[in-house]
Tab-separated table of C-alpha atoms in Angstrom:
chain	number	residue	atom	x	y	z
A	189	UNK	CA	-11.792	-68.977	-29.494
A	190	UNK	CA	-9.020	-69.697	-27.149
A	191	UNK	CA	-8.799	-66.411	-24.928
A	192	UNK	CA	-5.260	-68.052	-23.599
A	193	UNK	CA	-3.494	-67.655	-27.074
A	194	UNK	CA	-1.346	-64.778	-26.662
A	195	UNK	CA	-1.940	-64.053	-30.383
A	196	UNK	CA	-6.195	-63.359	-29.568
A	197	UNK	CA	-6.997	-60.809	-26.666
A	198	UNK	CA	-10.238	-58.937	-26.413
A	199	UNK	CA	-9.018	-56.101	-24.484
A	200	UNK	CA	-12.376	-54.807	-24.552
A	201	UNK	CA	-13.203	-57.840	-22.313
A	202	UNK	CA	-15.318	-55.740	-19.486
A	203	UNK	CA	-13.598	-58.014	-16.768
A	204	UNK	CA	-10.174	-57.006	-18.395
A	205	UNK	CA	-11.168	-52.944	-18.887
A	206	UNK	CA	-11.596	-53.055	-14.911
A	207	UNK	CA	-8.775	-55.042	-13.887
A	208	UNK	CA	-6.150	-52.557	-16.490
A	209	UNK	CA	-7.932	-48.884	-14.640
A	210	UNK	CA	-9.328	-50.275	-10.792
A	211	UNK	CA	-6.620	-52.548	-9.876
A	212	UNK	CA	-4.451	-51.348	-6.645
A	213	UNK	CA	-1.982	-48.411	-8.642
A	214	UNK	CA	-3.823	-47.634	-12.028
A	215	UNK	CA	-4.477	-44.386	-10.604
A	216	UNK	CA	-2.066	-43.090	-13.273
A	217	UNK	CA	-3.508	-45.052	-15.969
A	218	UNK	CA	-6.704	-44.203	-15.640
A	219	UNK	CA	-6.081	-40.789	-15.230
A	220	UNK	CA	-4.066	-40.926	-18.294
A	221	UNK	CA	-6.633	-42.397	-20.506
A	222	UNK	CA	-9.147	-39.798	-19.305
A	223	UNK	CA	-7.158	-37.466	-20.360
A	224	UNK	CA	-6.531	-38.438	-23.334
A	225	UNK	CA	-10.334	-37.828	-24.327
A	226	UNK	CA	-10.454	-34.475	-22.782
A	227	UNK	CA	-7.380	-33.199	-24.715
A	228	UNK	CA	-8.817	-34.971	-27.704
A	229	UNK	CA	-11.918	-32.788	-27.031
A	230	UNK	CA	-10.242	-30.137	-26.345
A	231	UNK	CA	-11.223	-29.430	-22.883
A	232	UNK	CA	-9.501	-28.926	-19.297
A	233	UNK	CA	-7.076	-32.291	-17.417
A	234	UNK	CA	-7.209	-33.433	-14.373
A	235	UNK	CA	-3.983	-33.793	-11.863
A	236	UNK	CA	-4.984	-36.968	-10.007
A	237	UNK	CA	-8.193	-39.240	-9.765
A	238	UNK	CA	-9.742	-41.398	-6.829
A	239	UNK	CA	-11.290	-44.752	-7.866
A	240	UNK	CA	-14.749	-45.411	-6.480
A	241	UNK	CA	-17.182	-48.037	-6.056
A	242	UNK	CA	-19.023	-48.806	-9.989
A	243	UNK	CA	-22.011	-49.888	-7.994
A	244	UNK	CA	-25.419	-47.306	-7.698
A	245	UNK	CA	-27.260	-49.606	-5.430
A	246	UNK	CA	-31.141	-48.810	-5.460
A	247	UNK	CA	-32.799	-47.269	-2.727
A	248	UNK	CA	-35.812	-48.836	-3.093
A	249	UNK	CA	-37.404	-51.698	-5.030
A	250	UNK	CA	-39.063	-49.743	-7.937
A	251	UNK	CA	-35.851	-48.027	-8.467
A	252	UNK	CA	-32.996	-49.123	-11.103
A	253	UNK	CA	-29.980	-50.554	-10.073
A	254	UNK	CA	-27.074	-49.470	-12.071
A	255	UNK	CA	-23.544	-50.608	-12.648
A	256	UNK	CA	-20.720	-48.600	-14.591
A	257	UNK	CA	-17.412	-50.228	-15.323
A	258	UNK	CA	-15.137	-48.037	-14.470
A	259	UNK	CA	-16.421	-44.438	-11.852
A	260	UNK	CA	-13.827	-42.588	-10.046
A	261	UNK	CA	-13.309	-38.856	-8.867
A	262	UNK	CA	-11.025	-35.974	-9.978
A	263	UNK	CA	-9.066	-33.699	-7.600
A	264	UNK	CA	-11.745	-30.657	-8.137
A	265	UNK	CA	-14.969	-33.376	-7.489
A	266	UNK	CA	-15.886	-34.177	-11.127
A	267	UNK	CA	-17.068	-37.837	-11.152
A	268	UNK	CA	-15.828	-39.216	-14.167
A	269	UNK	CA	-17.591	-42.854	-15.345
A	270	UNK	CA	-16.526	-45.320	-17.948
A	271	UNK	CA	-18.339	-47.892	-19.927
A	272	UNK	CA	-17.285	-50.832	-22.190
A	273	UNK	CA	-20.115	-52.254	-24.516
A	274	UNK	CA	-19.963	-54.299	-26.947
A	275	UNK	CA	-23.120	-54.414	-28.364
A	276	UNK	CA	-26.159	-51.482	-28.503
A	277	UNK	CA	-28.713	-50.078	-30.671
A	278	UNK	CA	-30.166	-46.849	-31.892
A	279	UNK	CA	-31.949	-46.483	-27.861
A	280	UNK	CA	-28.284	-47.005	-26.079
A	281	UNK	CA	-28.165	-42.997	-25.994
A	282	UNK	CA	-31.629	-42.726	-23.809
A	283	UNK	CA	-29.110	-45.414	-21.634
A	284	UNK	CA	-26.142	-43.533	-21.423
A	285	UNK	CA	-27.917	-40.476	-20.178
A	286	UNK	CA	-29.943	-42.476	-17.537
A	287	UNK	CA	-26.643	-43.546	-15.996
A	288	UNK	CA	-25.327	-39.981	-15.969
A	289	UNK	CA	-28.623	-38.837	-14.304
A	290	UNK	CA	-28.267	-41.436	-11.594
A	291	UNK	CA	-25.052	-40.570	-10.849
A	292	UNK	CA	-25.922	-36.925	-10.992
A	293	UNK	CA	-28.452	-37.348	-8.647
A	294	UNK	CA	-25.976	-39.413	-6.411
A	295	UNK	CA	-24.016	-36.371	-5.923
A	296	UNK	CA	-25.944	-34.356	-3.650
A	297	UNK	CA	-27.382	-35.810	0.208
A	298	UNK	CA	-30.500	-34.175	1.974
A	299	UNK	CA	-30.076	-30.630	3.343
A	300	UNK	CA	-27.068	-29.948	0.809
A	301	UNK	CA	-27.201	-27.195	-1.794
A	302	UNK	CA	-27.227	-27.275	-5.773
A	303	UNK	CA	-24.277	-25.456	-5.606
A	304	UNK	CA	-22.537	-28.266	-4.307
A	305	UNK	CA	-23.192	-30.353	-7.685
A	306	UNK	CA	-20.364	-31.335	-9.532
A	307	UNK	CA	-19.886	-32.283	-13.352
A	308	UNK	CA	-20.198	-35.752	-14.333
A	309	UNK	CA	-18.441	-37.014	-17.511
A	310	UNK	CA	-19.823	-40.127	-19.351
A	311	UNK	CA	-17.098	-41.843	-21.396
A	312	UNK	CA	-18.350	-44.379	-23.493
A	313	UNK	CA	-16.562	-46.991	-25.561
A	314	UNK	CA	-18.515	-48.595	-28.131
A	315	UNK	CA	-17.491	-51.413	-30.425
A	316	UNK	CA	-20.572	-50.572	-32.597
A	317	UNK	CA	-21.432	-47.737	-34.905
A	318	UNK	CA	-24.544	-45.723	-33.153
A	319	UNK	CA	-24.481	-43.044	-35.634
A	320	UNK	CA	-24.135	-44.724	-39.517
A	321	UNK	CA	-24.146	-40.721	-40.924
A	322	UNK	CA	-21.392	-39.570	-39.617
A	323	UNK	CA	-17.262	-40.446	-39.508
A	324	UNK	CA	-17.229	-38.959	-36.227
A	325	UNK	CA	-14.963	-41.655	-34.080
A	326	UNK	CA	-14.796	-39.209	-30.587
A	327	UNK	CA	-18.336	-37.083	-30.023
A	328	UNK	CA	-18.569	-34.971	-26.949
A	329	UNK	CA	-22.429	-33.910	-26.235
A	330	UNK	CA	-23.121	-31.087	-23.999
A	331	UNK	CA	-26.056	-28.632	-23.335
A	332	UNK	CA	-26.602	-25.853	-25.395
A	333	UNK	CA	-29.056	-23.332	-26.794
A	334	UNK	CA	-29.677	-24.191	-30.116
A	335	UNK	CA	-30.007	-20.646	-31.661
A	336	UNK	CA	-26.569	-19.137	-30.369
A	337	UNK	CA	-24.731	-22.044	-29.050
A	338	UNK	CA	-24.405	-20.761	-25.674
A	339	UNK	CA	-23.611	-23.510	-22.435
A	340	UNK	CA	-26.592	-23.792	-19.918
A	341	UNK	CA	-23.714	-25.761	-18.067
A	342	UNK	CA	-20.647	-28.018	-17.952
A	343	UNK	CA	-22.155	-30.005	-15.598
A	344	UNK	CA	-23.631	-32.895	-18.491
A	345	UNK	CA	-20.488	-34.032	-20.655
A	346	UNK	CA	-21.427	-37.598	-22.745
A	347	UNK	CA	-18.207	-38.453	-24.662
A	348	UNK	CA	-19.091	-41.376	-27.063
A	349	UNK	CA	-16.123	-43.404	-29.422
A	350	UNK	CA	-16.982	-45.254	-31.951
A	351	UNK	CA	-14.138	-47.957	-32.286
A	352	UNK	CA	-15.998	-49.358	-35.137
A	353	UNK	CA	-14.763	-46.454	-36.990
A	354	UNK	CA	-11.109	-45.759	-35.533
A	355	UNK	CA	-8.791	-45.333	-37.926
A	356	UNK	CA	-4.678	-44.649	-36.421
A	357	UNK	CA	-3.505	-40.797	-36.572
A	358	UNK	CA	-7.164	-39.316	-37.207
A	359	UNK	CA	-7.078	-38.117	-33.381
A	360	UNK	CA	-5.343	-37.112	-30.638
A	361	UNK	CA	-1.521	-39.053	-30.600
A	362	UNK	CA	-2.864	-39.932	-27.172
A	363	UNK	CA	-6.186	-41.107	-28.105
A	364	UNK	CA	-4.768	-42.743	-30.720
A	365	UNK	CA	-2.605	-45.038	-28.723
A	366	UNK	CA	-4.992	-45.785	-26.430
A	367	UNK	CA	-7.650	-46.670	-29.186
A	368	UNK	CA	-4.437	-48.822	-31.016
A	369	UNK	CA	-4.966	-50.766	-27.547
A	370	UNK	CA	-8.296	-51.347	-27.381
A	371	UNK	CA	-8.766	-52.320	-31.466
A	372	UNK	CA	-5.779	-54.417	-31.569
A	373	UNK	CA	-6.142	-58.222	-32.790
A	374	UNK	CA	-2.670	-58.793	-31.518
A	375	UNK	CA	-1.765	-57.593	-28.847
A	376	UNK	CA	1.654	-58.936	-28.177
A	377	UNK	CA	2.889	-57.507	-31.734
A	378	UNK	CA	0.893	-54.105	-31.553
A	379	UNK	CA	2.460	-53.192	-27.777
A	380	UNK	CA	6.132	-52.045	-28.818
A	381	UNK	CA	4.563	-49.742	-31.487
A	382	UNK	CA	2.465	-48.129	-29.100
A	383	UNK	CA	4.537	-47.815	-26.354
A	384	UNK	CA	6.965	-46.289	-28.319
A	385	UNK	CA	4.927	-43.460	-29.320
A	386	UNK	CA	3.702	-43.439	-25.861
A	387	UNK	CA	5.907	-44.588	-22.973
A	388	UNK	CA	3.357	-44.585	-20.390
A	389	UNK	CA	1.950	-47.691	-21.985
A	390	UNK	CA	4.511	-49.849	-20.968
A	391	UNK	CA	2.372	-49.535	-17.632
A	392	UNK	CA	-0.619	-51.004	-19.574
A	393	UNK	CA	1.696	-53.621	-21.186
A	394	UNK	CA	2.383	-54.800	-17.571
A	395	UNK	CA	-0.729	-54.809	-16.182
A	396	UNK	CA	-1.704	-57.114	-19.304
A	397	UNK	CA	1.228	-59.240	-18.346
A	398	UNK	CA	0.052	-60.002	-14.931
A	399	UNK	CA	-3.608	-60.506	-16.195
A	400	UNK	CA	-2.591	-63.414	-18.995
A	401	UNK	CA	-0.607	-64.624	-16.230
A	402	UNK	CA	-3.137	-64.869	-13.750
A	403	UNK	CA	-5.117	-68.367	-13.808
A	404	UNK	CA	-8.009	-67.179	-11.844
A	405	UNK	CA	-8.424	-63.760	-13.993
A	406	UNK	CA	-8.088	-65.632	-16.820
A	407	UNK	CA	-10.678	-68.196	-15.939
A	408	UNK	CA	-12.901	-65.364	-15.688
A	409	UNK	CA	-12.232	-63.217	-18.669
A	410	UNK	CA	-12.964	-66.843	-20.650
A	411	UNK	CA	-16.667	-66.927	-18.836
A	412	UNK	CA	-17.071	-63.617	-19.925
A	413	UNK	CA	-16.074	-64.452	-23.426
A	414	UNK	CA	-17.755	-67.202	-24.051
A	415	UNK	CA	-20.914	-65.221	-22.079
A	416	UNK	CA	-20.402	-62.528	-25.137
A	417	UNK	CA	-19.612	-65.179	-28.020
A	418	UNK	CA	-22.527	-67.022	-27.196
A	419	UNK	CA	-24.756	-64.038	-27.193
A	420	UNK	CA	-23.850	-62.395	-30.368
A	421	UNK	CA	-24.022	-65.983	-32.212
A	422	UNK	CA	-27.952	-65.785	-30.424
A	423	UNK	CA	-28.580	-62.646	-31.065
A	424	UNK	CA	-28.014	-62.736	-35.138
A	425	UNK	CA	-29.199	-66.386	-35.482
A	426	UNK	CA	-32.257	-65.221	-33.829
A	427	UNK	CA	-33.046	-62.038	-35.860
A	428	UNK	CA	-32.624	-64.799	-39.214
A	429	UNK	CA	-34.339	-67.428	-37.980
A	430	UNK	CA	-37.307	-64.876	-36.540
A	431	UNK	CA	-37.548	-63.174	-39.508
A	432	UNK	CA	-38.055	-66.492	-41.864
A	433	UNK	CA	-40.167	-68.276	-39.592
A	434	UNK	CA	-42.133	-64.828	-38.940
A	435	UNK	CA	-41.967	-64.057	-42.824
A	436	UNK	CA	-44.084	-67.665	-43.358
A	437	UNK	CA	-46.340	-67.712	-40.288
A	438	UNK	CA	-47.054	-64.219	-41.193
A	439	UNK	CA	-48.370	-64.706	-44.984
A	440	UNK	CA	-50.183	-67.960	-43.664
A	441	UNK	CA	-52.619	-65.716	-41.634
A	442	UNK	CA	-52.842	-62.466	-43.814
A	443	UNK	CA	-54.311	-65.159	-46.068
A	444	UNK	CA	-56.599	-66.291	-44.146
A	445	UNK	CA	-57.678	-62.854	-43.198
A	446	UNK	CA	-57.680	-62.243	-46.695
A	447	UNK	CA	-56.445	-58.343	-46.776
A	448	UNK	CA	-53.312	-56.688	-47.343
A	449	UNK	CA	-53.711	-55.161	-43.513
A	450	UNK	CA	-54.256	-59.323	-42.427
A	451	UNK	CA	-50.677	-59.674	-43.978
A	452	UNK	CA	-49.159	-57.031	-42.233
A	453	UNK	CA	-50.418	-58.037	-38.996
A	454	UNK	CA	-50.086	-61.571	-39.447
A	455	UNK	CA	-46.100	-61.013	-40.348
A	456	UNK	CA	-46.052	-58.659	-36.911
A	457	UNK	CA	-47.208	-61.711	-34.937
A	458	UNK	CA	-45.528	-64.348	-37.102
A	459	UNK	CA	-42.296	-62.684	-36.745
A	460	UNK	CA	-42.436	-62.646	-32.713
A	461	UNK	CA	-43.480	-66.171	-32.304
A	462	UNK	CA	-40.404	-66.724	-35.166
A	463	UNK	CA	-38.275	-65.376	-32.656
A	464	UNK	CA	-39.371	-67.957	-30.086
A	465	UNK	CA	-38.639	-70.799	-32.208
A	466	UNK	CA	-35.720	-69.307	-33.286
A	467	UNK	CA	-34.377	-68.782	-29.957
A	468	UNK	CA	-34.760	-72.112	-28.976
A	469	UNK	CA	-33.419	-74.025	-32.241
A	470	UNK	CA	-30.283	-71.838	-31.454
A	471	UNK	CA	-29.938	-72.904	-27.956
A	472	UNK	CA	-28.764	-76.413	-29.731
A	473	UNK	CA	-26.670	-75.134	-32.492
A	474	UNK	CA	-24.905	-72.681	-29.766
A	475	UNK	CA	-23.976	-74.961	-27.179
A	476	UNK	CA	-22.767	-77.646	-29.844
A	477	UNK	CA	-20.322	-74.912	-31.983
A	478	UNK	CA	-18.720	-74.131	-27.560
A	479	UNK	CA	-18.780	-77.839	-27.173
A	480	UNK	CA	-16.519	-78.343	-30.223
A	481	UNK	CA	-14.580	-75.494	-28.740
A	482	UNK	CA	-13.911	-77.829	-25.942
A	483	UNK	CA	-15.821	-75.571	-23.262
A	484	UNK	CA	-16.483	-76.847	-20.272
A	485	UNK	CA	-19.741	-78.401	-20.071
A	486	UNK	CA	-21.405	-77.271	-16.952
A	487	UNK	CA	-20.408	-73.848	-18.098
A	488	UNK	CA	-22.594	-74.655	-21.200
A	489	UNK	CA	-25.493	-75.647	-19.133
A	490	UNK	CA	-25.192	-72.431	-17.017
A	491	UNK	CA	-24.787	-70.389	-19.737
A	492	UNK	CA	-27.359	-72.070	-22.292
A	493	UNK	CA	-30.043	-73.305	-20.052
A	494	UNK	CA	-29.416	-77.067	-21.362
A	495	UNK	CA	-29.327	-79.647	-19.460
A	496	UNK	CA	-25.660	-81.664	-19.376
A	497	UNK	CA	-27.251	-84.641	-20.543
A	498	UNK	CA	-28.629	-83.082	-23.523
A	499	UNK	CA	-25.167	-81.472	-24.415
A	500	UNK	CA	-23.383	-84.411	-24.138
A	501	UNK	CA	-25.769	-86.052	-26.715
A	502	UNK	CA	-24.846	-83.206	-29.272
């Protein structure tokens, strides 16, 4: 993976996504690509937007600490937060609306009235499919009766796109550039396309421009990369690895209960103390497949939790 190859570009890089719509002047950008979901949806631009701090420090220490990747707010007060992931499971919904309720709840100080509250939009990217039944690429989720569809209010707007699914000229021509962007596996020969069905992305391809050319940004978007490539190599070596090693363990003491139930229970336990092992025989094979990708080495260590002795030995 060598994230300096103009040919390879994860523009979903999280470190990237912020640079492209919080650096000084992606005001219009931003504002652009917001829109682009709302007229995709359907629903009511904006005319400018303010970019704010992603931080919702907690205020005290049972409370959650949350960070968005992109938050800024519209000229009329509606907060409008992005979010890049990558990776997510049938539970990342109950996560998306716990960010929108603590930045709901941000919105108001003491002494002010509820009718001072203003809508918060949730846009959120996802380069996994959350919902296998449907085609849907852009959902919008709002609050409504359920008998006769009426709105209890605006103020709750969850927009979730599946990129997994994105296929060119099924939405919006503005969502559809945009989504060209962020799916592309080149980006160099993908840019003239889209920017000619969409001027305004020559913007984008500049900001790119300055990003690849940028040693220190880059040095960071490879952390990140190797950060995500090393986790998604754990994460499905561990879920194999778990599941054999929790698959034997497991039939080794149903037997010895000697019951059906014994098996059951014994695969349960087998399977998390799999997951263990698992997790640490991968620990090895991951940090020797980013050594042979010549990364550094006391990035491995930090990243691993091996020692640099015991990388250098692989």
């Amino acid at each position: 993976m060598k994230a300096n190859n103009k040919k390879y570009f994860n523009t979903l890089n999280d470190y990237f996504v912020r640079y492209l719509f919080t650096d000084k002047g992606s005001e219009v950008i931003l504002l652009d690509f917001i829109n682009s979901i709302m007229i995709n949806a359907k629903m009511k631009t904006f005319r400018s937007v303010e970019i704010l701090t992603p931080f919702n420090l907690k205020k005290n220490k049972n409370l959650k600490e949350t960070i968005v990747d992109v938050k800024c707010i519209t000229q009329n007060g509606t907060v409008v937060i992005i979010e890049i992931q990558l990776q997510g499971n049938s539970r990342f919904p109950e996560r998306i609306l716990y960010y929108w309720a603590v930045n709901y709840s941000k919105l108001l100080k003491d002494g002010e009235r509820y009718d001072e509250l203003t809508p918060v939009i949730s846009i959120n990217l996802l380069n996994f499919n959350l919902d296998k039944k449907t085609k849907n690429i852009h959902s919008c989720y709002m609050l409504y009766e359920i008998n006769n569809k009426k709105l209890l209010t605006d103020h709750l707007q969850i927009h979730i796109i599946e990129l997994k699914k994105f296929k060119n000229n099924l939405l919006s021509k503005d969502l559809n550039c945009w989504l060209n962007f962020f799916t592309s596996k080149n980006v160099e020969a993908s840019m003239s396309e889209i920017v000619r069905e969409k001027p305004l992305m020559e913007e984008v391809h500049k900001k790119y421009n300055n990003f690849i050319k940028s040693k220190l940004m880059m040095m960071e978007y490879e952390k990140k990369e190797a950060y995500l490539y090393g986790n998604q190599i754990m994460l499905a070596e561990e879920r194999r690895l778990g599941k054999e090693e929790g698959i034997k363990v497991g039939k080794e003491e149903g037997i010895k209960e000697g019951m059906q139930k014994g098996i059951e229970k014994g695969i349960e336990k087998g399977i998390e103390k799999g997951i263990e092992k698992g997790i640490e025989k991968e620990k090895y094979s991951l940090a020797k497949n980013m050594k042979k990708e010549n990364m550094d080495i006391n990035l491995i260590s930090k990243l691993i939790g091996l020692s640099s002795d015991e990388i250098e030995k692989l």
